[in-house]
C-alpha positions as a Markdown table, in Angstrom:
| # | Residue | x | y | z |
|---|---|---|---|---|
| 1 | Met | 6.5 | 97.8 | 35.0 |
| 2 | Asn | 5.4 | 97.9 | 31.4 |
| 3 | Lys | 7.6 | 99.1 | 28.5 |
| 4 | Ser | 6.0 | 102.6 | 28.3 |
| 5 | Arg | 6.6 | 103.3 | 32.0 |
| 6 | Leu | 10.1 | 102.0 | 31.7 |
| 7 | Ile | 10.9 | 104.4 | 28.8 |
| 8 | Asp | 9.4 | 107.3 | 30.7 |
| 9 | Leu | 11.5 | 106.4 | 33.7 |
| 10 | Leu | 14.6 | 106.2 | 31.6 |
| 11 | Lys | 13.9 | 109.6 | 30.1 |
| 12 | Leu | 13.5 | 111.1 | 33.5 |
| 13 | Val | 16.9 | 109.6 | 34.5 |
| 14 | Val | 18.4 | 111.1 | 31.3 |
| 15 | Ala | 17.0 | 114.5 | 32.3 |
| 16 | Ile | 18.4 | 114.4 | 35.8 |
| 17 | Gly | 21.7 | 113.0 | 34.5 |
| 18 | Leu | 22.1 | 115.9 | 32.1 |
| 19 | Leu | 21.3 | 118.5 | 34.8 |
| 20 | Val | 23.8 | 116.9 | 37.2 |
| 21 | Trp | 26.5 | 116.8 | 34.4 |
| 22 | Leu | 25.8 | 120.4 | 33.5 |
| 23 | Val | 26.0 | 121.7 | 37.1 |
| 24 | Met | 29.2 | 119.7 | 37.8 |
| 25 | Arg | 30.9 | 121.4 | 35.0 |
| 26 | Leu | 30.4 | 124.8 | 36.6 |
| 27 | Pro | 33.5 | 126.3 | 38.3 |
| 28 | Asp | 31.3 | 127.2 | 41.3 |
| 29 | Pro | 27.9 | 125.4 | 41.5 |
| 30 | Ala | 26.9 | 127.3 | 44.6 |
| 31 | Ala | 27.2 | 130.6 | 42.6 |
| 32 | Leu | 24.4 | 129.3 | 40.3 |
| 33 | Trp | 22.0 | 129.0 | 43.1 |
| 34 | Trp | 23.0 | 132.5 | 44.3 |
| 35 | Gln | 22.3 | 134.0 | 40.8 |
| 36 | Ile | 18.9 | 132.4 | 40.7 |
| 37 | Val | 17.8 | 133.4 | 44.2 |
| 38 | His | 19.0 | 137.0 | 43.7 |
| 39 | Ala | 17.6 | 137.5 | 40.2 |
| 40 | Asn | 15.4 | 140.6 | 39.7 |
| 41 | Lys | 12.0 | 139.3 | 40.5 |
| 42 | Trp | 10.1 | 142.0 | 38.6 |
| 43 | Leu | 12.0 | 141.2 | 35.4 |
| 44 | Leu | 11.2 | 137.5 | 35.9 |
| 45 | Leu | 7.6 | 138.4 | 36.4 |
| 46 | Leu | 7.6 | 140.3 | 33.1 |
| 47 | Gly | 9.3 | 137.3 | 31.5 |
| 48 | Ala | 6.5 | 135.0 | 32.8 |
| 49 | Gly | 4.0 | 137.5 | 31.3 |
| 50 | Cys | 5.7 | 137.2 | 28.0 |
| 51 | Tyr | 5.6 | 133.4 | 28.2 |
| 52 | Ala | 1.8 | 133.4 | 29.0 |
| 53 | Thr | 1.2 | 135.9 | 26.1 |
| 54 | Ala | 3.0 | 133.6 | 23.7 |
| 55 | Val | 0.8 | 130.6 | 24.8 |
| 56 | Ala | -2.3 | 132.7 | 24.2 |
| 57 | Ile | -1.1 | 133.8 | 20.8 |
| 58 | Ser | -0.4 | 130.2 | 19.9 |
| 59 | Gly | -4.0 | 129.4 | 20.7 |
| 60 | Leu | -5.3 | 132.3 | 18.6 |
| 61 | Lys | -3.2 | 131.5 | 15.5 |
| 62 | Trp | -4.3 | 127.9 | 15.7 |
| 63 | Gly | -7.9 | 129.1 | 15.9 |
| 64 | Val | -7.3 | 130.9 | 12.6 |
| 65 | Leu | -6.4 | 127.6 | 10.9 |
| 66 | Leu | -9.4 | 125.8 | 12.5 |
| 67 | Arg | -11.8 | 128.5 | 11.2 |
| 68 | Ala | -10.3 | 128.1 | 7.7 |
| 69 | Ala | -11.2 | 124.5 | 7.9 |
| 70 | Gly | -14.7 | 125.3 | 9.0 |
| 71 | Ile | -14.3 | 124.5 | 12.6 |
| 72 | Glu | -15.6 | 127.2 | 15.0 |
| 73 | Leu | -14.6 | 127.0 | 18.7 |
| 74 | Pro | -15.4 | 129.4 | 21.4 |
| 75 | Leu | -12.4 | 131.5 | 22.5 |
| 76 | Gly | -12.4 | 130.1 | 26.0 |
| 77 | Arg | -12.5 | 126.5 | 24.9 |
| 78 | Leu | -9.7 | 127.2 | 22.3 |
| 79 | Leu | -7.4 | 128.7 | 24.9 |
| 80 | Ala | -8.2 | 125.9 | 27.4 |
| 81 | Tyr | -7.1 | 123.4 | 24.8 |
| 82 | Gln | -3.9 | 125.4 | 24.2 |
| 83 | Trp | -3.1 | 125.6 | 27.9 |
| 84 | Val | -3.7 | 121.9 | 28.4 |
| 85 | Ala | -1.3 | 121.3 | 25.4 |
| 86 | Glu | 1.2 | 123.6 | 27.1 |
| 87 | Phe | 1.1 | 121.5 | 30.2 |
| 88 | Phe | 1.8 | 118.4 | 28.2 |
| 89 | Asn | 4.5 | 120.2 | 26.3 |
| 90 | Asn | 6.3 | 120.8 | 29.6 |
| 91 | Phe | 5.8 | 117.5 | 31.3 |
| 92 | Leu | 5.9 | 115.0 | 28.4 |
| 93 | Pro | 9.1 | 113.8 | 26.6 |
| 94 | Ala | 8.8 | 116.2 | 23.7 |
| 95 | Gln | 6.8 | 119.2 | 22.5 |
| 96 | Val | 4.8 | 116.9 | 20.2 |
| 97 | Gly | 2.9 | 115.7 | 23.3 |
| 98 | Gly | 1.0 | 119.0 | 23.3 |
| 99 | Asp | 0.3 | 118.7 | 19.6 |
| 100 | Val | -1.2 | 115.3 | 20.2 |
| 101 | Met | -3.5 | 116.7 | 22.9 |
| 102 | Arg | -4.6 | 119.6 | 20.7 |
| 103 | Gly | -5.5 | 117.3 | 17.9 |
| 104 | Tyr | -7.3 | 114.9 | 20.2 |
| 105 | Ala | -9.3 | 117.7 | 21.8 |
| 106 | Val | -10.6 | 119.1 | 18.6 |
| 107 | Ala | -11.3 | 115.7 | 17.1 |
| 108 | Ala | -13.3 | 114.7 | 20.2 |
| 109 | Asp | -15.1 | 118.1 | 20.2 |
| 110 | Thr | -16.0 | 118.2 | 16.5 |
| 111 | Arg | -15.6 | 114.6 | 15.2 |
| 112 | Arg | -13.4 | 115.9 | 12.5 |
| 113 | Arg | -10.2 | 114.1 | 13.1 |
| 114 | Ala | -8.5 | 114.7 | 9.7 |
| 115 | Asp | -9.1 | 118.5 | 9.9 |
| 116 | Ala | -7.9 | 118.6 | 13.5 |
| 117 | Ala | -4.7 | 116.8 | 12.7 |
| 118 | Ala | -4.1 | 118.9 | 9.6 |
| 119 | Ser | -4.5 | 122.2 | 11.6 |
| 120 | Val | -2.0 | 121.0 | 14.2 |
| 121 | Leu | 0.6 | 119.8 | 11.7 |
| 122 | Ile | 0.5 | 122.9 | 9.5 |
| 123 | Asp | 0.6 | 125.1 | 12.6 |
| 124 | Arg | 3.7 | 123.2 | 13.7 |
| 125 | Phe | 5.4 | 123.3 | 10.3 |
| 126 | Ile | 4.8 | 127.0 | 9.8 |
| 127 | Gly | 5.8 | 127.8 | 13.3 |
| 128 | Leu | 9.1 | 125.9 | 13.1 |
| 129 | Met | 9.8 | 127.4 | 9.7 |
| 130 | Ile | 9.4 | 131.0 | 11.1 |
| 131 | Phe | 11.6 | 130.1 | 14.1 |
| 132 | Met | 14.4 | 128.8 | 11.8 |
| 133 | Leu | 14.0 | 131.9 | 9.5 |
| 134 | Phe | 14.7 | 134.1 | 12.5 |
| 135 | Ala | 17.7 | 132.1 | 13.5 |
| 136 | Ala | 19.1 | 132.4 | 9.9 |
| 137 | Val | 18.5 | 136.1 | 9.7 |
| 138 | Ala | 19.8 | 136.9 | 13.2 |
| 139 | Ser | 22.9 | 134.7 | 12.9 |
| 140 | Ser | 23.7 | 136.2 | 9.4 |
| 141 | Ala | 23.3 | 139.7 | 10.9 |
| 142 | Val | 25.8 | 138.9 | 13.7 |
| 143 | Leu | 28.2 | 137.5 | 11.1 |
| 144 | Val | 28.0 | 140.6 | 9.0 |
| 145 | Trp | 28.0 | 143.3 | 11.7 |
| 146 | Gly | 29.9 | 141.4 | 14.4 |
| 147 | Gln | 29.0 | 140.8 | 18.0 |
| 148 | Pro | 26.9 | 143.6 | 19.6 |
| 149 | Asp | 29.5 | 144.2 | 22.4 |
| 150 | Gly | 32.2 | 144.7 | 19.7 |
| 151 | Gln | 34.3 | 141.8 | 20.9 |
| 152 | Pro | 35.9 | 139.6 | 18.2 |
| 153 | Phe | 34.6 | 136.0 | 17.7 |
| 154 | Thr | 36.6 | 133.1 | 19.2 |
| 155 | Pro | 37.4 | 130.5 | 16.5 |
| 156 | Glu | 34.8 | 128.2 | 18.0 |
| 157 | Gly | 32.2 | 131.0 | 18.1 |
| 158 | Leu | 32.8 | 132.0 | 14.5 |
| 159 | Leu | 32.4 | 128.4 | 13.4 |
| 160 | Phe | 29.2 | 128.1 | 15.4 |
| 161 | Met | 27.7 | 131.3 | 13.9 |
| 162 | Arg | 28.5 | 130.1 | 10.4 |
| 163 | Phe | 27.0 | 126.7 | 11.1 |
| 164 | Ala | 23.9 | 128.4 | 12.7 |
| 165 | Ala | 23.4 | 130.7 | 9.7 |
| 166 | Val | 23.8 | 128.0 | 7.0 |
| 167 | Gly | 22.0 | 125.2 | 9.0 |
| 168 | Ser | 19.0 | 127.3 | 9.9 |
| 169 | Ala | 18.7 | 128.7 | 6.4 |
| 170 | Leu | 18.7 | 125.1 | 5.0 |
| 171 | Ala | 16.1 | 124.1 | 7.6 |
| 172 | Thr | 13.9 | 127.0 | 6.6 |
| 173 | Leu | 14.1 | 126.2 | 3.0 |
| 174 | Ala | 13.3 | 122.5 | 3.7 |
| 175 | Leu | 10.2 | 123.3 | 5.7 |
| 176 | Leu | 9.1 | 125.9 | 3.2 |
| 177 | Leu | 9.4 | 123.3 | 0.4 |
| 178 | Leu | 7.5 | 120.7 | 2.4 |
| 179 | Val | 4.6 | 123.1 | 3.1 |
| 180 | Ala | 4.6 | 124.3 | -0.5 |
| 181 | Thr | 4.6 | 120.8 | -1.8 |
| 182 | Leu | 1.7 | 119.8 | 0.4 |
| 183 | Leu | -0.4 | 122.8 | -0.7 |
| 184 | Ser | 0.5 | 122.8 | -4.4 |
| 185 | Arg | -1.3 | 120.3 | -6.7 |
| 186 | Arg | 1.5 | 120.4 | -9.2 |
| 187 | Leu | 4.3 | 119.8 | -6.6 |
| 188 | Lys | 2.1 | 117.2 | -4.9 |
| 189 | Arg | 1.9 | 115.2 | -8.1 |
| 190 | Trp | 5.6 | 115.6 | -8.7 |
| 191 | Met | 6.4 | 114.3 | -5.2 |
| 192 | Glu | 4.0 | 111.3 | -5.7 |
| 193 | Arg | 6.1 | 110.3 | -8.8 |
| 194 | Val | 9.3 | 110.7 | -6.8 |
| 195 | Leu | 8.0 | 108.6 | -3.9 |
| 196 | Ala | 6.6 | 105.9 | -6.3 |
| 197 | Ala | 10.1 | 105.5 | -7.7 |
| 198 | Leu | 11.8 | 105.1 | -4.3 |
| 199 | Pro | 12.0 | 101.9 | -2.2 |
| 200 | Phe | 9.2 | 101.3 | 0.3 |
| 201 | Ser | 6.8 | 103.3 | -1.8 |
| 202 | Ala | 4.0 | 101.0 | -0.8 |
| 203 | Arg | 4.2 | 102.5 | 2.7 |
| 204 | Thr | 5.3 | 106.0 | 2.1 |
| 205 | Leu | 3.0 | 106.9 | -0.8 |
| 206 | Pro | -0.3 | 106.3 | 1.1 |
| 207 | Leu | 1.0 | 108.3 | 4.0 |
| 208 | Trp | 2.0 | 111.2 | 1.7 |
| 209 | Asn | -1.4 | 111.1 | 0.0 |
| 210 | Lys | -3.3 | 111.2 | 3.3 |
| 211 | Leu | -1.1 | 114.1 | 4.5 |
| 212 | Ala | -1.6 | 116.1 | 1.3 |
| 213 | Leu | -5.3 | 115.4 | 1.3 |
| 214 | Ala | -5.6 | 116.8 | 4.8 |
| 215 | Phe | -3.6 | 119.9 | 3.9 |
| 216 | Gly | -5.7 | 120.5 | 0.8 |
| 217 | Val | -8.3 | 122.6 | 2.7 |
| 218 | Tyr | -5.7 | 125.4 | 3.1 |
| 219 | Arg | -5.0 | 125.8 | -0.6 |
| 220 | Asp | -7.9 | 128.3 | -0.8 |
| 221 | His | -7.0 | 130.1 | 2.4 |
| 222 | Pro | -3.8 | 132.0 | 1.9 |
| 223 | Arg | -4.9 | 134.6 | 4.4 |
| 224 | Ala | -5.1 | 132.0 | 7.2 |
| 225 | Leu | -1.6 | 130.8 | 6.3 |
| 226 | Leu | -0.3 | 134.4 | 6.3 |
| 227 | Leu | -1.9 | 135.2 | 9.7 |
| 228 | Thr | -0.5 | 131.9 | 11.1 |
| 229 | Ala | 3.0 | 133.0 | 9.9 |
| 230 | Leu | 2.5 | 136.5 | 11.5 |
| 231 | Gly | 1.4 | 134.9 | 14.7 |
| 232 | Ser | 4.5 | 132.7 | 14.8 |
| 233 | Thr | 6.6 | 135.8 | 14.1 |
| 234 | Ala | 5.0 | 137.4 | 17.2 |
| 235 | Ile | 5.7 | 134.3 | 19.2 |
| 236 | Val | 9.4 | 134.2 | 18.2 |
| 237 | Ile | 9.8 | 137.9 | 19.3 |
| 238 | Ile | 7.9 | 137.5 | 22.5 |
| 239 | Thr | 9.6 | 134.3 | 23.7 |
| 240 | Ser | 12.9 | 135.9 | 22.8 |
| 241 | Val | 12.0 | 138.9 | 25.0 |
| 242 | Asn | 11.2 | 136.3 | 27.7 |
| 243 | Ile | 14.7 | 134.9 | 27.5 |
| 244 | Trp | 16.3 | 138.3 | 27.3 |
| 245 | Leu | 14.4 | 139.5 | 30.4 |
| 246 | Ile | 15.5 | 136.4 | 32.3 |
| 247 | Ala | 19.1 | 136.9 | 31.3 |
| 248 | Arg | 18.9 | 140.6 | 32.3 |
| 249 | Ala | 17.3 | 139.7 | 35.6 |
| 250 | Ile | 20.4 | 137.6 | 36.4 |
| 251 | Gln | 23.1 | 139.6 | 34.7 |
| 252 | Pro | 22.2 | 143.0 | 33.1 |
| 253 | Gly | 24.0 | 143.4 | 29.8 |
| 254 | Gly | 25.0 | 139.8 | 29.7 |
| 255 | Ile | 23.5 | 139.1 | 26.3 |
| 256 | Ser | 21.9 | 141.2 | 23.6 |
| 257 | Met | 18.4 | 140.8 | 22.0 |
| 258 | Leu | 20.0 | 140.0 | 18.6 |
| 259 | Glu | 22.0 | 137.2 | 20.1 |
| 260 | Val | 18.9 | 135.8 | 21.9 |
| 261 | Leu | 17.1 | 135.8 | 18.5 |
| 262 | Val | 19.9 | 133.4 | 17.3 |
| 263 | Ile | 19.7 | 131.2 | 20.4 |
| 264 | Asn | 15.9 | 131.0 | 21.0 |
| 265 | Pro | 15.0 | 129.1 | 17.8 |
| 266 | Leu | 17.9 | 126.8 | 18.1 |
| 267 | Val | 16.9 | 125.8 | 21.6 |
| 268 | Val | 13.3 | 125.1 | 20.4 |
| 269 | Phe | 14.7 | 123.0 | 17.5 |
| 270 | Ala | 16.9 | 121.0 | 19.9 |
| 271 | Thr | 14.1 | 120.2 | 22.2 |
| 272 | Ile | 12.0 | 118.9 | 19.3 |
| 273 | Ile | 14.6 | 116.8 | 17.6 |
| 274 | Val | 16.1 | 115.4 | 20.8 |
| 275 | Pro | 13.1 | 114.0 | 22.7 |
| 276 | Leu | 15.2 | 112.5 | 25.5 |
| 277 | Ser | 13.5 | 113.9 | 28.5 |
| 278 | Pro | 10.1 | 115.2 | 29.8 |
| 279 | Gly | 9.5 | 118.7 | 28.4 |
| 280 | Gly | 13.1 | 119.0 | 27.2 |
| 281 | Leu | 14.4 | 119.1 | 30.8 |
| 282 | Gly | 18.1 | 118.8 | 30.7 |
| 283 | Val | 18.3 | 119.1 | 26.9 |
| 284 | Arg | 17.0 | 122.7 | 27.2 |
| 285 | Gln | 19.5 | 123.7 | 29.8 |
| 286 | Val | 22.5 | 122.0 | 28.0 |
| 287 | Ser | 21.4 | 123.8 | 24.8 |
| 288 | Phe | 21.2 | 127.2 | 26.6 |
| 289 | Ala | 24.6 | 126.7 | 28.3 |
| 290 | Gly | 26.3 | 125.7 | 25.1 |
| 291 | Leu | 24.8 | 128.4 | 23.0 |
| 292 | Phe | 25.5 | 131.1 | 25.5 |
| 293 | Leu | 29.1 | 129.9 | 25.7 |
| 294 | Phe | 29.4 | 130.1 | 21.9 |
| 295 | Met | 27.9 | 133.6 | 21.8 |
| 296 | Gly | 30.4 | 134.7 | 24.4 |
| 297 | Ala | 27.8 | 135.3 | 27.1 |
| 298 | Gly | 29.1 | 132.6 | 29.4 |
| 299 | Tyr | 28.3 | 129.0 | 30.3 |
| 300 | Glu | 27.1 | 129.9 | 33.8 |
| 301 | Leu | 24.6 | 132.5 | 32.6 |
| 302 | Gly | 23.2 | 130.1 | 30.0 |
| 303 | Thr | 22.7 | 127.4 | 32.6 |
| 304 | Ala | 20.9 | 129.8 | 34.9 |
| 305 | Val | 18.7 | 131.2 | 32.1 |
| 306 | Gly | 17.8 | 127.6 | 31.0 |
| 307 | Leu | 16.8 | 126.6 | 34.5 |
| 308 | Leu | 14.7 | 129.7 | 35.2 |
| 309 | Gln | 12.9 | 129.5 | 31.8 |
| 310 | Gln | 12.0 | 125.9 | 32.5 |
| 311 | Phe | 10.6 | 126.9 | 35.9 |
| 312 | Ile | 8.6 | 129.8 | 34.4 |
| 313 | Gly | 7.2 | 127.3 | 31.8 |
| 314 | Tyr | 6.1 | 125.0 | 34.6 |
| 315 | Leu | 4.4 | 127.9 | 36.4 |
| 316 | Val | 2.6 | 129.2 | 33.3 |
| 317 | Ser | 1.4 | 125.8 | 32.3 |
| 318 | Val | -0.1 | 125.1 | 35.8 |
| 319 | Pro | -3.7 | 126.2 | 34.7 |
| 320 | Gly | -3.6 | 123.6 | 31.9 |
| 321 | Gly | -2.6 | 120.9 | 34.4 |
| 322 | Leu | -5.4 | 122.0 | 36.7 |
| 323 | Leu | -7.9 | 121.7 | 33.8 |
| 324 | Trp | -6.7 | 118.3 | 33.0 |
| 325 | Ala | -6.6 | 117.1 | 36.6 |
| 326 | Arg | -10.1 | 118.3 | 37.2 |
| 327 | Gly | -11.4 | 115.9 | 34.6 |
| 328 | Trp | -11.2 | 118.1 | 31.6 |
| 329 | Arg | -13.0 | 116.6 | 28.7 |
| 330 | Ala | -13.9 | 117.8 | 25.2 |
| 331 | Gln | -17.6 | 118.3 | 24.8 |
| 332 | Pro | -19.0 | 117.7 | 21.2 |
| 333 | Gln | -20.5 | 120.7 | 19.6 |
| 334 | Gln | -23.8 | 120.6 | 17.8 |
| 335 | Thr | -23.1 | 123.6 | 15.6 |
| 336 | Thr | -20.1 | 122.3 | 13.8 |
| 337 | Pro | -21.0 | 120.4 | 10.6 |
| 338 | Asn | -19.6 | 116.9 | 10.5 |
| 339 | Val | -17.9 | 117.0 | 7.1 |
| 340 | Ser | -14.6 | 115.7 | 5.9 |
| 341 | Ile | -11.9 | 117.1 | 3.6 |
| 342 | His | -12.2 | 116.6 | -0.1 |
| 343 | Pro | -9.4 | 117.1 | -2.7 |
| 344 | His | -9.4 | 120.6 | -4.3 |
């Protein structure tokens, strides 16, 4: 067994271990299965529709960035690439697995590797920034207006909400600054001077220059960046509705939409920064359980929602897996000019 396979096996063991630990902490593990089996199937179906819609919007907003870079892909091919990426998101150790597949597909299709990588990176940065912005706004609203059910915060819950508000606001500002620095010539030069003065500049400065060069194509396309941000906004709302529908299918009135808008971005953030298991399995469920507990919605409900959302993700990503299993390959286009990015 080579090193890569051993690491994958260890991550699967971590995922199973987290799930076992999570279930064993439940006061009545059998009740979890009862909740899942007896959940409202129509609401779960609507939740699956929301998930699929979010995947489609992800492909469309990514297409906006590709067109801004001069890469035109047919809608069907674009969505196929997005669905294959979603399959890899759900079955590889972290969500970056899907990003790698998207970049590879477009690079193979158009022979424009730098532009493909830049489109995926800026899509990821803007998307994560919007998610963190929603977490900051929603958690601040809960702090100001109180919990939707009118119940007072526990000391732990109040501490969590403050941490969520401040932490997500700082994360939003950090991502905004990073994107602005990559797009602004003045900020880019300032960052170059900072990196040149730091240790290991011989390694970091070339990487920074390559990244800034790749992002340069979007300096003259603010509309594409705005549409990408709007698309990410739609995805936050739709995926939050997905979670709310799943929770309502299990326990009507168990959690409010405002509280879900706090939880959803934090779960996404956790699965990205803690790539310990395939597709966030285990990490996602522990995050849901803990966040639902802090919000006062219950550890048991959070565990059930986390498991059902993971299952829905698997189902929705099946078309991407079928495309990949059937020998999906990117076919080079003859109509896309083979040009590279130049500094602006």
